[in-house]
Coordinates of C-alpha atoms in Angstrom, one line a residue:
M1 CA -10.1 -6.4 -19.6
A2 CA -9.8 -2.9 -18.1
S3 CA -7.6 -0.3 -19.8
S4 CA -5.4 1.9 -17.7
V5 CA -2.3 4.1 -18.1
I6 CA 0.9 3.0 -16.5
T7 CA 4.0 5.3 -16.7
L8 CA 7.5 3.9 -16.4
T9 CA 10.6 5.8 -15.1
T10 CA 13.8 3.7 -14.7
D11 CA 17.6 3.8 -14.9
F12 CA 17.5 0.6 -17.0
G13 CA 18.8 2.2 -20.2
L14 CA 17.8 0.9 -23.6
S15 CA 20.7 -1.3 -24.5
S16 CA 19.5 -4.3 -22.5
A17 CA 16.2 -6.3 -22.3
Y18 CA 15.2 -5.0 -18.9
V19 CA 12.6 -2.4 -20.1
A20 CA 11.1 -5.0 -22.4
L21 CA 10.9 -7.6 -19.5
L22 CA 9.2 -5.0 -17.2
K23 CA 6.7 -4.3 -19.9
G24 CA 6.2 -8.0 -20.6
A25 CA 5.4 -8.6 -16.9
I26 CA 2.7 -5.9 -17.0
L27 CA 1.2 -6.9 -20.3
S28 CA 1.1 -10.6 -19.3
I29 CA -1.4 -9.6 -16.5
N30 CA -3.2 -6.8 -18.3
P31 CA -2.6 -6.8 -22.1
N32 CA -4.9 -3.8 -22.5
T33 CA -3.0 -1.3 -20.4
I34 CA -1.4 1.7 -22.0
L35 CA 2.4 1.9 -21.2
I36 CA 4.0 5.4 -21.3
D37 CA 7.8 5.5 -21.2
V38 CA 8.7 8.6 -19.3
T39 CA 12.4 7.9 -19.4
H40 CA 14.8 4.9 -19.0
E41 CA 17.9 7.1 -19.1
I42 CA 18.1 8.1 -15.5
A43 CA 21.8 7.9 -14.4
I44 CA 22.3 4.6 -12.6
G45 CA 21.2 5.0 -9.0
D46 CA 20.3 8.7 -9.3
I47 CA 17.3 8.7 -7.0
A48 CA 17.2 12.5 -6.8
S49 CA 16.7 13.0 -10.5
A50 CA 14.2 10.2 -10.8
A51 CA 12.2 11.6 -7.8
Y52 CA 12.1 15.0 -9.4
I53 CA 10.9 13.6 -12.8
V54 CA 8.2 11.4 -11.1
G55 CA 7.1 14.4 -9.1
T56 CA 6.4 16.4 -12.3
L57 CA 4.0 13.7 -13.6
N58 CA 1.3 13.9 -10.9
G59 CA -1.7 15.8 -12.1
Y60 CA -0.9 15.6 -15.8
F61 CA -2.3 12.1 -16.6
P62 CA -5.8 10.7 -16.5
D63 CA -7.4 9.7 -13.2
G64 CA -6.4 6.1 -12.4
T65 CA -2.9 6.5 -13.9
I66 CA -0.2 4.3 -12.1
H67 CA 3.3 5.7 -12.0
V68 CA 6.0 3.0 -11.7
A69 CA 9.5 4.2 -10.8
V70 CA 12.4 1.8 -10.5
V71 CA 15.7 3.3 -9.6
D72 CA 16.6 0.9 -6.9
P73 CA 20.3 0.6 -5.8
G74 CA 19.0 -1.2 -2.7
V75 CA 17.1 -3.9 -4.5
G76 CA 17.1 -7.2 -2.6
S77 CA 17.9 -5.4 0.7
S78 CA 15.6 -4.7 3.6
R79 CA 14.2 -1.5 2.0
N80 CA 10.4 -1.7 1.7
S81 CA 8.4 -1.8 -1.5
L82 CA 5.3 0.4 -1.6
V83 CA 2.2 1.7 -3.3
I84 CA 0.9 5.2 -2.6
D85 CA -2.8 5.8 -3.3
M86 CA -3.0 9.5 -4.0
G87 CA -6.7 9.5 -4.5
S88 CA -6.8 9.8 -8.2
Q89 CA -3.5 8.3 -9.2
F90 CA -1.0 5.8 -7.8
F91 CA 2.8 5.4 -7.3
V92 CA 4.5 2.0 -7.2
G93 CA 8.2 1.5 -6.4
P94 CA 10.8 1.1 -3.8
D95 CA 10.6 3.1 -0.6
N96 CA 14.0 4.8 -1.1
G97 CA 13.1 8.5 -1.6
L98 CA 11.6 8.2 -5.1
A99 CA 8.3 9.6 -3.8
S100 CA 10.0 12.7 -2.4
Y101 CA 8.6 15.2 -4.9
L102 CA 5.2 13.7 -5.4
Y103 CA 3.5 16.1 -3.1
H104 CA 3.5 19.8 -2.8
A105 CA 6.2 21.6 -0.8
A106 CA 3.6 23.0 1.6
E107 CA 2.5 19.5 2.4
K108 CA 6.0 17.9 2.6
V109 CA 6.6 15.8 5.7
S110 CA 9.3 16.9 8.1
I111 CA 12.7 15.1 8.0
I112 CA 14.0 13.0 10.9
Q113 CA 17.7 12.3 11.2
S114 CA 18.7 9.0 9.6
S115 CA 21.9 6.9 9.6
D116 CA 22.0 7.5 5.8
D117 CA 23.1 11.0 4.9
N118 CA 20.9 11.1 1.9
I119 CA 17.5 10.0 3.2
G120 CA 15.4 10.4 6.2
F121 CA 12.0 9.0 7.4
G122 CA 9.0 11.3 7.1
S123 CA 7.0 12.2 10.1
R124 CA 3.9 10.1 10.9
R125 CA 1.7 12.0 8.6
T126 CA 1.1 12.0 4.8
P127 CA -0.8 14.5 2.7
E128 CA -4.5 14.5 3.3
G129 CA -6.3 11.9 1.3
W130 CA -3.2 9.7 0.7
Q131 CA -2.7 6.2 1.8
V132 CA 0.7 4.4 1.8
Y133 CA 0.9 0.6 1.7
T134 CA 4.0 -1.6 2.2
L135 CA 3.8 -4.5 -0.2
N136 CA 3.9 -7.9 1.5
K137 CA 1.4 -10.1 -0.4
P138 CA 3.5 -12.3 -2.8
E139 CA 0.4 -13.6 -4.5
Y140 CA 0.5 -10.4 -6.6
W141 CA 4.1 -10.9 -7.7
N142 CA 5.8 -12.9 -10.4
H143 CA 7.5 -16.1 -9.2
P144 CA 10.2 -16.9 -8.6
V145 CA 11.1 -13.4 -7.5
S146 CA 14.6 -12.4 -8.5
P147 CA 16.4 -10.5 -5.7
T148 CA 18.0 -8.3 -8.3
F149 CA 14.9 -7.5 -10.5
H150 CA 12.0 -6.3 -8.5
G151 CA 10.9 -4.1 -11.4
R152 CA 9.9 -7.2 -13.4
D153 CA 8.8 -9.4 -10.5
V154 CA 7.2 -7.0 -7.9
F155 CA 6.5 -3.5 -9.2
G156 CA 5.4 -4.3 -12.7
P157 CA 2.9 -7.0 -11.6
V158 CA 1.5 -4.9 -8.7
A159 CA 0.9 -2.0 -11.1
A160 CA -0.8 -4.4 -13.6
H161 CA -3.1 -5.7 -10.8
I162 CA -4.0 -2.2 -9.8
S163 CA -4.9 -1.4 -13.4
L164 CA -7.3 -4.3 -13.3
G165 CA -9.1 -2.8 -10.2
V166 CA -7.3 -4.5 -7.3
H167 CA -6.9 -2.0 -4.5
P168 CA -3.5 -1.6 -2.9
S169 CA -5.0 -2.5 0.5
S170 CA -5.3 -6.1 -0.8
M171 CA -1.5 -6.1 -1.6
G172 CA 0.0 -4.8 1.6
N173 CA -0.3 -3.1 5.0
L174 CA -1.1 0.5 5.6
T175 CA 1.9 2.4 6.9
S176 CA 2.5 5.9 8.3
E177 CA 6.1 6.3 7.3
L178 CA 7.6 7.2 4.0
V179 CA 11.3 7.6 3.1
V180 CA 12.1 11.1 1.7
Q181 CA 15.4 12.5 0.6
K182 CA 16.8 15.0 3.0
N183 CA 17.9 17.2 0.2
S184 CA 14.3 17.4 -1.0
V185 CA 13.5 20.0 1.7
P186 CA 15.2 23.4 1.6
R187 CA 16.2 25.0 4.9
K188 CA 15.6 28.7 5.8
D189 CA 17.9 30.8 8.0
G190 CA 17.0 34.5 8.1
N191 CA 16.8 35.7 4.5
T192 CA 18.6 32.7 3.0
V193 CA 16.9 29.6 1.7
S194 CA 19.5 26.8 1.5
G195 CA 18.7 24.3 -1.2
N196 CA 20.4 21.8 -3.5
I197 CA 20.6 20.9 -7.1
I198 CA 18.2 18.0 -7.7
Y199 CA 18.1 17.7 -11.5
I200 CA 19.9 18.8 -14.6
D201 CA 17.6 18.7 -17.7
S202 CA 18.6 17.9 -21.3
F203 CA 19.1 21.6 -22.0
G204 CA 21.6 21.9 -19.1
N205 CA 19.2 23.9 -16.9
I206 CA 20.1 23.5 -13.2
V207 CA 17.0 22.7 -11.1
S208 CA 16.9 23.2 -7.4
N209 CA 14.6 21.9 -4.7
I210 CA 13.4 25.5 -4.0
T211 CA 9.8 25.9 -5.1
K212 CA 8.0 29.1 -6.0
E213 CA 6.3 29.1 -2.6
W214 CA 9.6 30.1 -1.0
I215 CA 9.7 33.3 -3.0
E216 CA 7.4 36.2 -2.3
G217 CA 7.6 39.9 -2.8
D218 CA 10.2 41.6 -5.0
R219 CA 11.8 38.9 -7.2
T220 CA 14.0 41.5 -8.9
T221 CA 16.2 41.7 -5.8
A222 CA 16.4 38.0 -5.0
K223 CA 19.9 36.5 -5.4
I224 CA 20.8 33.0 -6.5
H225 CA 24.1 31.6 -5.3
I226 CA 25.8 28.6 -6.8
G227 CA 29.4 28.3 -5.9
T228 CA 31.1 31.6 -6.5
L229 CA 28.3 32.7 -9.0
T230 CA 25.6 35.1 -8.0
V231 CA 22.6 35.9 -10.2
V232 CA 20.3 38.7 -9.3
G233 CA 16.6 38.4 -10.0
V234 CA 14.1 35.7 -10.7
D235 CA 12.7 36.2 -14.2
Q236 CA 9.7 34.8 -16.0
Y237 CA 11.0 33.3 -19.3
Y238 CA 14.3 32.2 -20.9
S239 CA 14.7 35.0 -23.4
E240 CA 14.7 37.8 -20.9
K241 CA 18.5 37.7 -20.9
N242 CA 20.9 37.0 -23.8
D243 CA 24.3 35.4 -23.3
D244 CA 24.0 35.4 -19.5
F245 CA 22.7 33.3 -16.6
I246 CA 19.1 33.6 -15.8
G247 CA 17.1 32.5 -12.8
L248 CA 13.4 31.5 -13.2
I249 CA 10.6 29.3 -12.0
N250 CA 10.3 26.3 -14.4
S251 CA 7.2 24.7 -15.6
A252 CA 7.1 22.3 -12.6
G253 CA 7.3 25.2 -10.1
Y254 CA 10.9 24.9 -9.1
L255 CA 13.6 27.5 -9.1
E256 CA 16.3 26.9 -11.7
L257 CA 19.3 28.5 -13.3
A258 CA 19.7 28.6 -17.0
Y259 CA 21.9 30.2 -19.6
S260 CA 20.5 31.4 -22.9
G261 CA 21.5 29.2 -25.7
K262 CA 24.0 27.2 -23.7
S263 CA 24.2 24.6 -20.9
A264 CA 24.4 26.3 -17.5
A265 CA 25.4 22.9 -16.0
D266 CA 28.4 22.5 -18.4
I267 CA 29.6 26.1 -17.8
L268 CA 29.5 25.7 -14.0
H269 CA 30.4 21.9 -14.0
S270 CA 27.4 21.4 -11.7
Q271 CA 26.5 18.1 -10.1
I272 CA 23.4 16.7 -8.4
G273 CA 23.5 17.5 -4.7
E274 CA 25.5 20.7 -4.9
S275 CA 24.3 23.7 -2.9
F276 CA 21.8 26.1 -4.6
N277 CA 20.9 29.0 -2.4
L278 CA 18.4 31.8 -2.6
E279 CA 19.0 35.1 -0.8
L280 CA 15.8 37.2 -0.3
S281 CA 15.6 40.8 0.4
E282 CA 13.9 41.9 3.6
R283 CA 10.7 42.9 1.8
G284 CA 10.8 39.7 -0.3
T285 CA 11.3 37.3 2.6
A286 CA 9.0 34.3 2.4
G287 CA 7.9 32.1 5.2
N288 CA 8.7 28.4 5.5
P289 CA 6.2 26.5 3.3
T290 CA 6.8 23.2 5.2

């Protein structure tokens, strides 16, 4: 049998059998696949954090890697299930915004107003070389399919079949629409880039959806605004300031706010979805990368 890498990102936790059942569904189809646990400790239903984490994976695994993400508060509803063929790697999961950070900010699809305040449908284009398929071929699923556990019965089996060489085109129909979170795209008005907090890491660093492409020119005069706090300057590494807040571009290319030796999120009582704004000087004003 073929060997392939499958990564797993879920909000299942580790106190139940759900992770083991997901792995069992995959290994029953391809016992030679290599399973990588990214994390199963996503807060329940926290699509924004999961989307950010999944987005950091692309490009750091071998060609052919399949990234499975299951944070699925809409499981059993009319939301679509999908596979994204990114050329050298694949994404498998619910179409609920988990793919929002898989592609570069400069290639991000535009957002169209949706009845849901948290998500919107992407425009009818996807990054060059990508193909998105809506899963609708039950012969590649486990049966009976539980309406509450598509990770085990749909996404795991689909990923396993891909690892054996089945192309996603055999499992569903090509689509031109992809749900992305509205908060995944910053907005620019004059010298201000208005973003949001999308992730808080284990160190308490506060990650925004503002990527390095939004910042050009003189970083020393750029100002980060979170609530009533203003931090001047975007630095290069954590130790540039002691006992103070520091703004920098993290290893995934996103603007974040940290505090040396402490949790910035705890100090500020920050939450996912809160405003995180960047004020640029006239000479440091960047264009809109979208």
